[in-house]
Amino acid sequence: MSLWIESHQDLANHPKLKRLCRKLGISKQEAIGYLHMVWWWALSYAPTGEIIPPYDADDLAGAAEYDGEAADFLDAMITSGFLDSSNDCVVVHDWRDYAGKLLEKRELDRKRKEYQRKKAREKGFSEGSP
């Protein structure tokens, strides 16, 4: 199944992106790449947007394929505003607003398929019964 997430052209010049670049000493292109890697990873492994827990800074840096210190990456993501942190919990900022449509579609598709399978089973049982 192909997964996707919205990517807005304003990201390239957003103050949060520039802050992330300064914090990590990287280019805009690298920062955009890291962000998208994190967002794509979150779609599969942290669909609620909650990163920590169950994952940790090493998992997050690994998801982005960031080669530097994991703690520095986590700190830069939080201080730049791409992640929110409170009470030992780290979540993707505004995840529900951006990934919510996709998550809702997934849930509707799951329910629709479940319903179709149930109907197919019922139909199969009724046709095969004496």
Short mmCIF file of N, CA, C and O in Angstrom, two decimals:
data_model
loop_
_atom_site.label_atom_id
_atom_site.label_comp_id
_atom_site.label_asym_id
_atom_site.label_seq_id
_atom_site.Cartn_x
_atom_site.Cartn_y
_atom_site.Cartn_z
N MET A 1 0.84 -1.16 0.00
CA MET A 1 0.00 0.00 0.00
C MET A 1 0.89 1.25 0.00
O MET A 1 1.85 1.34 0.74
N SER A 2 0.58 2.17 -0.84
CA SER A 2 1.34 3.41 -0.95
C SER A 2 0.85 4.41 0.10
O SER A 2 -0.35 4.63 0.23
N LEU A 3 1.78 4.98 0.83
CA LEU A 3 1.44 5.98 1.83
C LEU A 3 2.00 7.32 1.39
O LEU A 3 3.04 7.40 0.76
N TRP A 4 1.32 8.37 1.76
CA TRP A 4 1.79 9.70 1.41
C TRP A 4 1.38 10.67 2.51
O TRP A 4 0.53 10.38 3.33
N ILE A 5 2.03 11.82 2.51
CA ILE A 5 1.69 12.88 3.44
C ILE A 5 1.83 14.20 2.69
O ILE A 5 2.66 14.32 1.79
N GLU A 6 0.99 15.15 3.03
CA GLU A 6 1.06 16.46 2.38
C GLU A 6 2.41 17.12 2.64
O GLU A 6 2.95 17.02 3.74
N SER A 7 2.92 17.79 1.63
CA SER A 7 4.13 18.57 1.78
C SER A 7 3.87 19.94 1.16
O SER A 7 3.56 20.03 -0.02
N HIS A 8 3.97 20.97 1.95
CA HIS A 8 3.63 22.31 1.49
C HIS A 8 4.86 23.08 1.04
O HIS A 8 5.91 23.01 1.69
N GLN A 9 4.73 23.81 -0.05
CA GLN A 9 5.86 24.55 -0.60
C GLN A 9 6.39 25.61 0.36
O GLN A 9 7.56 25.97 0.30
N ASP A 10 5.56 26.08 1.27
CA ASP A 10 6.00 27.08 2.24
C ASP A 10 7.05 26.55 3.21
O ASP A 10 7.76 27.32 3.85
N LEU A 11 7.16 25.23 3.31
CA LEU A 11 8.13 24.63 4.22
C LEU A 11 9.55 25.11 3.91
O LEU A 11 10.33 25.36 4.83
N ALA A 12 9.89 25.27 2.65
CA ALA A 12 11.25 25.62 2.25
C ALA A 12 11.74 26.93 2.86
O ALA A 12 12.94 27.10 3.07
N ASN A 13 10.85 27.85 3.17
CA ASN A 13 11.25 29.14 3.73
C ASN A 13 10.65 29.41 5.10
O ASN A 13 10.68 30.54 5.58
N HIS A 14 10.13 28.37 5.72
CA HIS A 14 9.49 28.52 7.02
C HIS A 14 10.54 28.81 8.10
O HIS A 14 11.62 28.22 8.10
N PRO A 15 10.23 29.72 9.03
CA PRO A 15 11.18 30.01 10.11
C PRO A 15 11.58 28.78 10.92
O PRO A 15 12.73 28.68 11.38
N LYS A 16 10.66 27.83 11.10
CA LYS A 16 11.01 26.62 11.85
C LYS A 16 12.08 25.81 11.11
O LYS A 16 12.97 25.25 11.74
N LEU A 17 11.98 25.76 9.79
CA LEU A 17 12.98 25.03 9.01
C LEU A 17 14.34 25.72 9.12
O LEU A 17 15.36 25.05 9.32
N LYS A 18 14.33 27.04 9.03
CA LYS A 18 15.59 27.78 9.15
C LYS A 18 16.21 27.57 10.53
O LYS A 18 17.42 27.43 10.67
N ARG A 19 15.37 27.50 11.56
CA ARG A 19 15.86 27.25 12.93
C ARG A 19 16.47 25.85 13.02
O ARG A 19 17.54 25.68 13.62
N LEU A 20 15.81 24.87 12.42
CA LEU A 20 16.35 23.51 12.42
C LEU A 20 17.70 23.46 11.71
O LEU A 20 18.64 22.82 12.20
N CYS A 21 17.81 24.16 10.60
CA CYS A 21 19.07 24.21 9.86
C CYS A 21 20.19 24.79 10.72
O CYS A 21 21.30 24.24 10.77
N ARG A 22 19.90 25.89 11.39
CA ARG A 22 20.91 26.52 12.25
C ARG A 22 21.31 25.60 13.39
O ARG A 22 22.50 25.46 13.70
N LYS A 23 20.32 24.98 14.02
CA LYS A 23 20.60 24.11 15.17
C LYS A 23 21.49 22.93 14.80
O LYS A 23 22.35 22.54 15.58
N LEU A 24 21.25 22.35 13.62
CA LEU A 24 22.01 21.17 13.22
C LEU A 24 23.17 21.49 12.29
O LEU A 24 23.97 20.60 11.97
N GLY A 25 23.26 22.74 11.82
CA GLY A 25 24.32 23.11 10.90
C GLY A 25 24.19 22.40 9.56
O GLY A 25 25.18 21.89 9.01
N ILE A 26 22.94 22.35 9.04
CA ILE A 26 22.69 21.64 7.79
C ILE A 26 21.98 22.55 6.79
O ILE A 26 21.50 23.62 7.15
N SER A 27 21.91 22.09 5.55
CA SER A 27 21.23 22.86 4.50
C SER A 27 19.71 22.64 4.59
O SER A 27 19.24 21.71 5.23
N LYS A 28 18.98 23.52 3.89
CA LYS A 28 17.52 23.37 3.82
C LYS A 28 17.15 22.03 3.20
O LYS A 28 16.22 21.36 3.65
N GLN A 29 17.88 21.63 2.17
CA GLN A 29 17.57 20.38 1.49
C GLN A 29 17.73 19.19 2.44
O GLN A 29 16.89 18.28 2.45
N GLU A 30 18.78 19.22 3.25
CA GLU A 30 18.97 18.14 4.23
C GLU A 30 17.85 18.15 5.26
O GLU A 30 17.30 17.09 5.60
N ALA A 31 17.51 19.33 5.75
CA ALA A 31 16.47 19.44 6.77
C ALA A 31 15.13 18.94 6.24
O ALA A 31 14.42 18.20 6.92
N ILE A 32 14.79 19.33 5.03
CA ILE A 32 13.54 18.86 4.43
C ILE A 32 13.56 17.35 4.28
O ILE A 32 12.56 16.67 4.56
N GLY A 33 14.68 16.81 3.88
CA GLY A 33 14.81 15.35 3.78
C GLY A 33 14.62 14.67 5.12
O GLY A 33 13.89 13.68 5.23
N TYR A 34 15.27 15.18 6.16
CA TYR A 34 15.12 14.59 7.50
C TYR A 34 13.67 14.66 7.97
O TYR A 34 13.14 13.69 8.53
N LEU A 35 13.04 15.81 7.75
CA LEU A 35 11.64 15.96 8.17
C LEU A 35 10.74 14.94 7.47
O LEU A 35 9.91 14.30 8.11
N HIS A 36 10.90 14.83 6.18
CA HIS A 36 10.06 13.89 5.44
C HIS A 36 10.33 12.45 5.87
O HIS A 36 9.40 11.64 5.98
N MET A 37 11.57 12.10 6.13
CA MET A 37 11.88 10.75 6.61
C MET A 37 11.16 10.49 7.95
O MET A 37 10.59 9.42 8.14
N VAL A 38 11.18 11.49 8.84
CA VAL A 38 10.50 11.33 10.13
C VAL A 38 8.99 11.20 9.92
O VAL A 38 8.34 10.34 10.51
N TRP A 39 8.42 12.06 9.07
CA TRP A 39 6.98 12.02 8.85
C TRP A 39 6.55 10.70 8.21
O TRP A 39 5.54 10.12 8.59
N TRP A 40 7.30 10.23 7.23
CA TRP A 40 6.96 8.95 6.59
C TRP A 40 7.06 7.80 7.59
O TRP A 40 6.22 6.91 7.62
N TRP A 41 8.10 7.84 8.41
CA TRP A 41 8.28 6.82 9.43
C TRP A 41 7.11 6.85 10.42
O TRP A 41 6.57 5.81 10.80
N ALA A 42 6.71 8.05 10.83
CA ALA A 42 5.62 8.19 11.79
C ALA A 42 4.31 7.62 11.23
O ALA A 42 3.53 7.03 11.97
N LEU A 43 4.08 7.79 9.93
CA LEU A 43 2.87 7.22 9.34
C LEU A 43 2.78 5.72 9.58
O LEU A 43 1.71 5.18 9.84
N SER A 44 3.92 5.05 9.50
CA SER A 44 3.94 3.59 9.67
C SER A 44 4.10 3.13 11.11
O SER A 44 3.50 2.14 11.51
N TYR A 45 4.91 3.83 11.88
CA TYR A 45 5.29 3.31 13.20
C TYR A 45 4.79 4.13 14.38
O TYR A 45 4.83 3.65 15.51
N ALA A 46 4.33 5.33 14.13
CA ALA A 46 3.79 6.17 15.19
C ALA A 46 2.58 6.93 14.64
O ALA A 46 2.57 8.16 14.61
N PRO A 47 1.56 6.20 14.18
CA PRO A 47 0.44 6.84 13.49
C PRO A 47 -0.35 7.85 14.32
O PRO A 47 -1.03 8.69 13.76
N THR A 48 -0.23 7.80 15.63
CA THR A 48 -0.89 8.80 16.47
C THR A 48 -0.05 10.07 16.58
O THR A 48 -0.51 11.07 17.13
N GLY A 49 1.18 10.00 16.08
CA GLY A 49 2.10 11.13 16.18
C GLY A 49 2.94 11.11 17.43
O GLY A 49 3.84 11.92 17.60
N GLU A 50 2.69 10.16 18.33
CA GLU A 50 3.46 10.04 19.56
C GLU A 50 4.75 9.28 19.26
O GLU A 50 4.72 8.13 18.85
N ILE A 51 5.89 9.97 19.47
CA ILE A 51 7.19 9.38 19.18
C ILE A 51 7.79 8.76 20.45
O ILE A 51 8.23 7.62 20.46
N ILE A 52 7.85 9.56 21.51
CA ILE A 52 8.46 9.11 22.76
C ILE A 52 7.43 9.22 23.88
O ILE A 52 6.94 10.32 24.12
N PRO A 53 7.12 8.14 24.61
CA PRO A 53 7.33 6.76 24.21
C PRO A 53 6.40 6.38 23.08
O PRO A 53 5.49 7.16 22.79
N PRO A 54 6.53 5.32 22.42
CA PRO A 54 7.30 4.12 22.75
C PRO A 54 8.72 4.13 22.23
O PRO A 54 9.51 3.25 22.59
N TYR A 55 9.09 5.08 21.40
CA TYR A 55 10.43 5.11 20.84
C TYR A 55 11.31 6.06 21.63
O TYR A 55 10.86 6.70 22.56
N ASP A 56 12.59 6.15 21.24
CA ASP A 56 13.50 7.06 21.92
C ASP A 56 14.25 7.90 20.89
O ASP A 56 14.00 7.79 19.68
N ALA A 57 15.18 8.72 21.37
CA ALA A 57 15.92 9.62 20.48
C ALA A 57 16.69 8.85 19.42
O ALA A 57 16.78 9.30 18.27
N ASP A 58 17.25 7.71 19.77
CA ASP A 58 17.99 6.90 18.78
C ASP A 58 17.06 6.41 17.68
O ASP A 58 17.45 6.39 16.50
N ASP A 59 15.85 6.00 18.05
CA ASP A 59 14.88 5.55 17.05
C ASP A 59 14.50 6.69 16.11
O ASP A 59 14.40 6.50 14.89
N LEU A 60 14.30 7.87 16.68
CA LEU A 60 13.92 9.03 15.87
C LEU A 60 15.04 9.40 14.90
O LEU A 60 14.79 9.59 13.71
N ALA A 61 16.26 9.48 15.39
CA ALA A 61 17.40 9.81 14.53
C ALA A 61 17.58 8.72 13.46
O ALA A 61 17.88 9.03 12.31
N GLY A 62 17.37 7.48 13.85
CA GLY A 62 17.46 6.38 12.89
C GLY A 62 16.40 6.48 11.82
O GLY A 62 16.66 6.21 10.64
N ALA A 63 15.21 6.88 12.20
CA ALA A 63 14.12 7.05 11.24
C ALA A 63 14.47 8.11 10.20
O ALA A 63 14.15 7.97 9.02
N ALA A 64 15.14 9.16 10.65
CA ALA A 64 15.53 10.25 9.74
C ALA A 64 16.82 9.92 9.00
O ALA A 64 17.19 10.63 8.06
N GLU A 65 17.50 8.86 9.42
CA GLU A 65 18.83 8.51 8.91
C GLU A 65 19.82 9.65 9.16
O GLU A 65 20.68 9.95 8.34
N TYR A 66 19.65 10.26 10.33
CA TYR A 66 20.54 11.34 10.76
C TYR A 66 21.81 10.72 11.32
O TYR A 66 21.76 9.84 12.19
N ASP A 67 22.98 11.19 10.84
CA ASP A 67 24.26 10.59 11.22
C ASP A 67 24.88 11.18 12.49
O ASP A 67 25.80 10.60 13.04
N GLY A 68 24.37 12.32 12.94
CA GLY A 68 24.94 12.96 14.12
C GLY A 68 24.40 12.35 15.41
O GLY A 68 23.84 11.25 15.41
N GLU A 69 24.56 13.09 16.49
CA GLU A 69 24.10 12.64 17.80
C GLU A 69 22.57 12.65 17.86
O GLU A 69 21.93 13.66 17.55
N ALA A 70 22.00 11.54 18.29
CA ALA A 70 20.54 11.41 18.37
C ALA A 70 19.93 12.45 19.29
O ALA A 70 18.89 13.05 18.98
N ALA A 71 20.58 12.71 20.42
CA ALA A 71 20.05 13.70 21.38
C ALA A 71 20.03 15.09 20.77
O ALA A 71 19.10 15.87 21.01
N ASP A 72 21.04 15.42 19.96
CA ASP A 72 21.08 16.72 19.29
C ASP A 72 19.95 16.84 18.27
O ASP A 72 19.34 17.90 18.14
N PHE A 73 19.69 15.76 17.55
CA PHE A 73 18.61 15.76 16.56
C PHE A 73 17.26 15.96 17.25
O PHE A 73 16.46 16.81 16.84
N LEU A 74 17.03 15.22 18.32
CA LEU A 74 15.78 15.36 19.07
C LEU A 74 15.63 16.78 19.60
O LEU A 74 14.57 17.40 19.44
N ASP A 75 16.68 17.31 20.21
CA ASP A 75 16.62 18.66 20.75
C ASP A 75 16.33 19.68 19.65
O ASP A 75 15.49 20.58 19.83
N ALA A 76 16.98 19.55 18.50
CA ALA A 76 16.76 20.49 17.40
C ALA A 76 15.34 20.39 16.86
O ALA A 76 14.73 21.41 16.52
N MET A 77 14.80 19.19 16.79
CA MET A 77 13.43 19.01 16.31
C MET A 77 12.42 19.64 17.27
O MET A 77 11.42 20.22 16.84
N ILE A 78 12.71 19.57 18.56
CA ILE A 78 11.82 20.15 19.57
C ILE A 78 11.97 21.67 19.58
O ILE A 78 10.97 22.40 19.52
N THR A 79 13.19 22.18 19.67
CA THR A 79 13.39 23.62 19.79
C THR A 79 13.01 24.36 18.51
O THR A 79 12.66 25.55 18.57
N SER A 80 13.03 23.67 17.36
CA SER A 80 12.61 24.32 16.12
C SER A 80 11.09 24.30 15.97
O SER A 80 10.54 25.04 15.16
N GLY A 81 10.42 23.45 16.74
CA GLY A 81 8.96 23.42 16.73
C GLY A 81 8.34 22.33 15.88
O GLY A 81 7.12 22.29 15.72
N PHE A 82 9.15 21.41 15.34
CA PHE A 82 8.59 20.32 14.55
C PHE A 82 8.08 19.17 15.43
O PHE A 82 7.26 18.36 15.01
N LEU A 83 8.58 19.12 16.66
CA LEU A 83 8.09 18.17 17.65
C LEU A 83 7.70 18.95 18.90
O LEU A 83 8.32 19.97 19.21
N ASP A 84 6.70 18.47 19.60
CA ASP A 84 6.26 19.06 20.86
C ASP A 84 6.63 18.11 21.99
O ASP A 84 6.48 16.89 21.85
N SER A 85 7.07 18.66 23.09
CA SER A 85 7.48 17.84 24.23
C SER A 85 6.82 18.34 25.50
O SER A 85 6.80 19.54 25.78
N SER A 86 6.26 17.39 26.26
CA SER A 86 5.73 17.71 27.59
C SER A 86 5.60 16.41 28.38
O SER A 86 5.20 15.38 27.85
N ASN A 87 5.98 16.48 29.64
CA ASN A 87 5.85 15.33 30.55
C ASN A 87 6.43 14.04 29.96
O ASN A 87 5.78 13.00 29.93
N ASP A 88 7.66 14.10 29.49
CA ASP A 88 8.36 12.93 28.94
C ASP A 88 7.66 12.31 27.73
O ASP A 88 7.84 11.14 27.43
N CYS A 89 6.85 13.10 27.07
CA CYS A 89 6.17 12.63 25.86
C CYS A 89 6.55 13.58 24.72
O CYS A 89 6.54 14.80 24.89
N VAL A 90 6.90 13.02 23.57
CA VAL A 90 7.24 13.82 22.40
C VAL A 90 6.31 13.43 21.27
O VAL A 90 6.15 12.23 20.96
N VAL A 91 5.67 14.42 20.68
CA VAL A 91 4.72 14.18 19.58
C VAL A 91 5.07 15.08 18.40
O VAL A 91 5.66 16.15 18.55
N VAL A 92 4.67 14.64 17.21
CA VAL A 92 4.85 15.45 16.03
C VAL A 92 3.88 16.63 16.11
O VAL A 92 2.69 16.44 16.35
N HIS A 93 4.41 17.83 15.93
CA HIS A 93 3.60 19.05 16.03
C HIS A 93 2.47 19.03 15.01
O HIS A 93 2.68 18.77 13.83
N ASP A 94 1.25 19.28 15.47
CA ASP A 94 0.05 19.34 14.63
C ASP A 94 -0.16 18.10 13.77
O ASP A 94 -0.72 18.16 12.68
N TRP A 95 0.27 16.95 14.26
CA TRP A 95 0.17 15.70 13.50
C TRP A 95 -1.26 15.41 13.07
O TRP A 95 -1.52 15.04 11.94
N ARG A 96 -2.19 15.59 13.98
CA ARG A 96 -3.59 15.30 13.67
C ARG A 96 -4.11 16.18 12.53
O ARG A 96 -4.87 15.74 11.68
N ASP A 97 -3.67 17.43 12.50
CA ASP A 97 -4.10 18.34 11.44
C ASP A 97 -3.59 17.92 10.07
O ASP A 97 -4.28 18.05 9.07
N TYR A 98 -2.34 17.43 10.02
CA TYR A 98 -1.74 17.10 8.73
C TYR A 98 -1.93 15.65 8.33
O TYR A 98 -2.18 15.36 7.17
N ALA A 99 -1.81 14.74 9.26
CA ALA A 99 -1.95 13.32 8.93
C ALA A 99 -3.36 12.81 9.22
O ALA A 99 -3.69 11.70 8.85
N GLY A 100 -4.18 13.63 9.84
CA GLY A 100 -5.51 13.21 10.25
C GLY A 100 -6.37 12.70 9.11
O GLY A 100 -7.05 11.67 9.24
N LYS A 101 -6.35 13.38 7.97
CA LYS A 101 -7.14 12.95 6.82
C LYS A 101 -6.73 11.55 6.37
O LYS A 101 -7.58 10.71 6.09
N LEU A 102 -5.44 11.34 6.30
CA LEU A 102 -4.94 10.03 5.89
C LEU A 102 -5.32 8.96 6.90
O LEU A 102 -5.78 7.88 6.54
N LEU A 103 -5.16 9.27 8.18
CA LEU A 103 -5.49 8.30 9.22
C LEU A 103 -6.98 7.96 9.23
O LEU A 103 -7.36 6.80 9.39
N GLU A 104 -7.81 8.98 9.03
CA GLU A 104 -9.25 8.74 8.96
C GLU A 104 -9.60 7.88 7.74
O GLU A 104 -10.42 6.97 7.83
N LYS A 105 -8.97 8.15 6.61
CA LYS A 105 -9.21 7.36 5.40
C LYS A 105 -8.80 5.90 5.62
O LYS A 105 -9.50 4.99 5.23
N ARG A 106 -7.66 5.70 6.25
CA ARG A 106 -7.20 4.33 6.56
C ARG A 106 -8.24 3.60 7.41
O ARG A 106 -8.55 2.44 7.16
N GLU A 107 -8.74 4.27 8.43
CA GLU A 107 -9.72 3.64 9.33
C GLU A 107 -11.01 3.33 8.58
O GLU A 107 -11.59 2.24 8.75
N LEU A 108 -11.48 4.24 7.76
CA LEU A 108 -12.68 3.99 6.96
C LEU A 108 -12.47 2.83 6.00
O LEU A 108 -13.35 1.98 5.83
N ASP A 109 -11.31 2.78 5.36
CA ASP A 109 -10.99 1.67 4.46
C ASP A 109 -10.96 0.34 5.21
O ASP A 109 -11.46 -0.68 4.72
N ARG A 110 -10.38 0.36 6.40
CA ARG A 110 -10.31 -0.87 7.21
C ARG A 110 -11.72 -1.37 7.55
O ARG A 110 -12.03 -2.54 7.39
N LYS A 111 -12.58 -0.43 7.97
CA LYS A 111 -13.96 -0.81 8.32
C LYS A 111 -14.73 -1.29 7.10
O LYS A 111 -15.49 -2.25 7.19
N ARG A 112 -14.52 -0.63 5.96
CA ARG A 112 -15.21 -1.02 4.73
C ARG A 112 -14.79 -2.44 4.32
O ARG A 112 -15.63 -3.28 4.00
N LYS A 113 -13.50 -2.74 4.39
CA LYS A 113 -13.01 -4.07 4.03
C LYS A 113 -13.52 -5.12 5.00
O LYS A 113 -13.89 -6.23 4.60
N GLU A 114 -13.54 -4.78 6.27
CA GLU A 114 -14.06 -5.69 7.28
C GLU A 114 -15.53 -6.02 7.00
O GLU A 114 -15.94 -7.18 7.07
N TYR A 115 -16.30 -5.00 6.66
CA TYR A 115 -17.71 -5.19 6.34
C TYR A 115 -17.87 -6.07 5.09
O TYR A 115 -18.70 -6.98 5.07
N GLN A 116 -17.07 -5.81 4.08
CA GLN A 116 -17.15 -6.60 2.84
C GLN A 116 -16.80 -8.07 3.10
O GLN A 116 -17.45 -8.97 2.57
N ARG A 117 -15.78 -8.30 3.92
CA ARG A 117 -15.40 -9.68 4.25
C ARG A 117 -16.51 -10.38 5.01
O ARG A 117 -16.83 -11.55 4.76
N LYS A 118 -17.12 -9.66 5.94
CA LYS A 118 -18.21 -10.23 6.73
C LYS A 118 -19.37 -10.61 5.81
O LYS A 118 -19.92 -11.71 5.91
N LYS A 119 -19.74 -9.72 4.89
CA LYS A 119 -20.84 -9.99 3.96
C LYS A 119 -20.50 -11.17 3.05
O LYS A 119 -21.36 -12.01 2.76
N ALA A 120 -19.25 -11.23 2.60
CA ALA A 120 -18.83 -12.34 1.74
C ALA A 120 -18.91 -13.67 2.49
O ALA A 120 -19.35 -14.68 1.93
N ARG A 121 -18.50 -13.67 3.77
CA ARG A 121 -18.59 -14.90 4.57
C ARG A 121 -20.04 -15.32 4.75
O ARG A 121 -20.40 -16.49 4.61
N GLU A 122 -20.90 -14.34 5.07
CA GLU A 122 -22.32 -14.64 5.26
C GLU A 122 -22.94 -15.17 3.98
O GLU A 122 -23.71 -16.13 4.01
N LYS A 123 -22.61 -14.58 2.87
CA LYS A 123 -23.14 -15.02 1.58
C LYS A 123 -22.63 -16.42 1.26
O LYS A 123 -23.41 -17.27 0.80
N GLY A 124 -21.37 -16.67 1.52
CA GLY A 124 -20.79 -17.99 1.26
C GLY A 124 -21.43 -19.06 2.12
O GLY A 124 -21.72 -20.17 1.63
N PHE A 125 -21.71 -18.76 3.38
CA PHE A 125 -22.34 -19.73 4.25
C PHE A 125 -23.80 -19.98 3.83
O PHE A 125 -24.25 -21.11 3.83
N SER A 126 -24.52 -18.93 3.44
CA SER A 126 -25.92 -19.12 3.11
C SER A 126 -26.09 -19.87 1.79
O SER A 126 -26.99 -20.66 1.63
N GLU A 127 -25.15 -19.62 0.83
CA GLU A 127 -25.28 -20.32 -0.46
C GLU A 127 -24.89 -21.78 -0.33
O GLU A 127 -25.43 -22.64 -1.03
N GLY A 128 -23.94 -22.08 0.57
CA GLY A 128 -23.48 -23.45 0.71
C GLY A 128 -24.30 -24.27 1.67
O GLY A 128 -24.08 -25.46 1.84
N SER A 129 -25.27 -23.68 2.33
CA SER A 129 -26.07 -24.40 3.33
C SER A 129 -27.21 -25.17 2.63
O SER A 129 -27.73 -24.73 1.62
N PRO A 130 -27.60 -26.31 3.19
CA PRO A 130 -28.71 -27.09 2.59
C PRO A 130 -30.05 -26.41 2.76
O PRO A 130 -30.33 -25.60 3.52
#
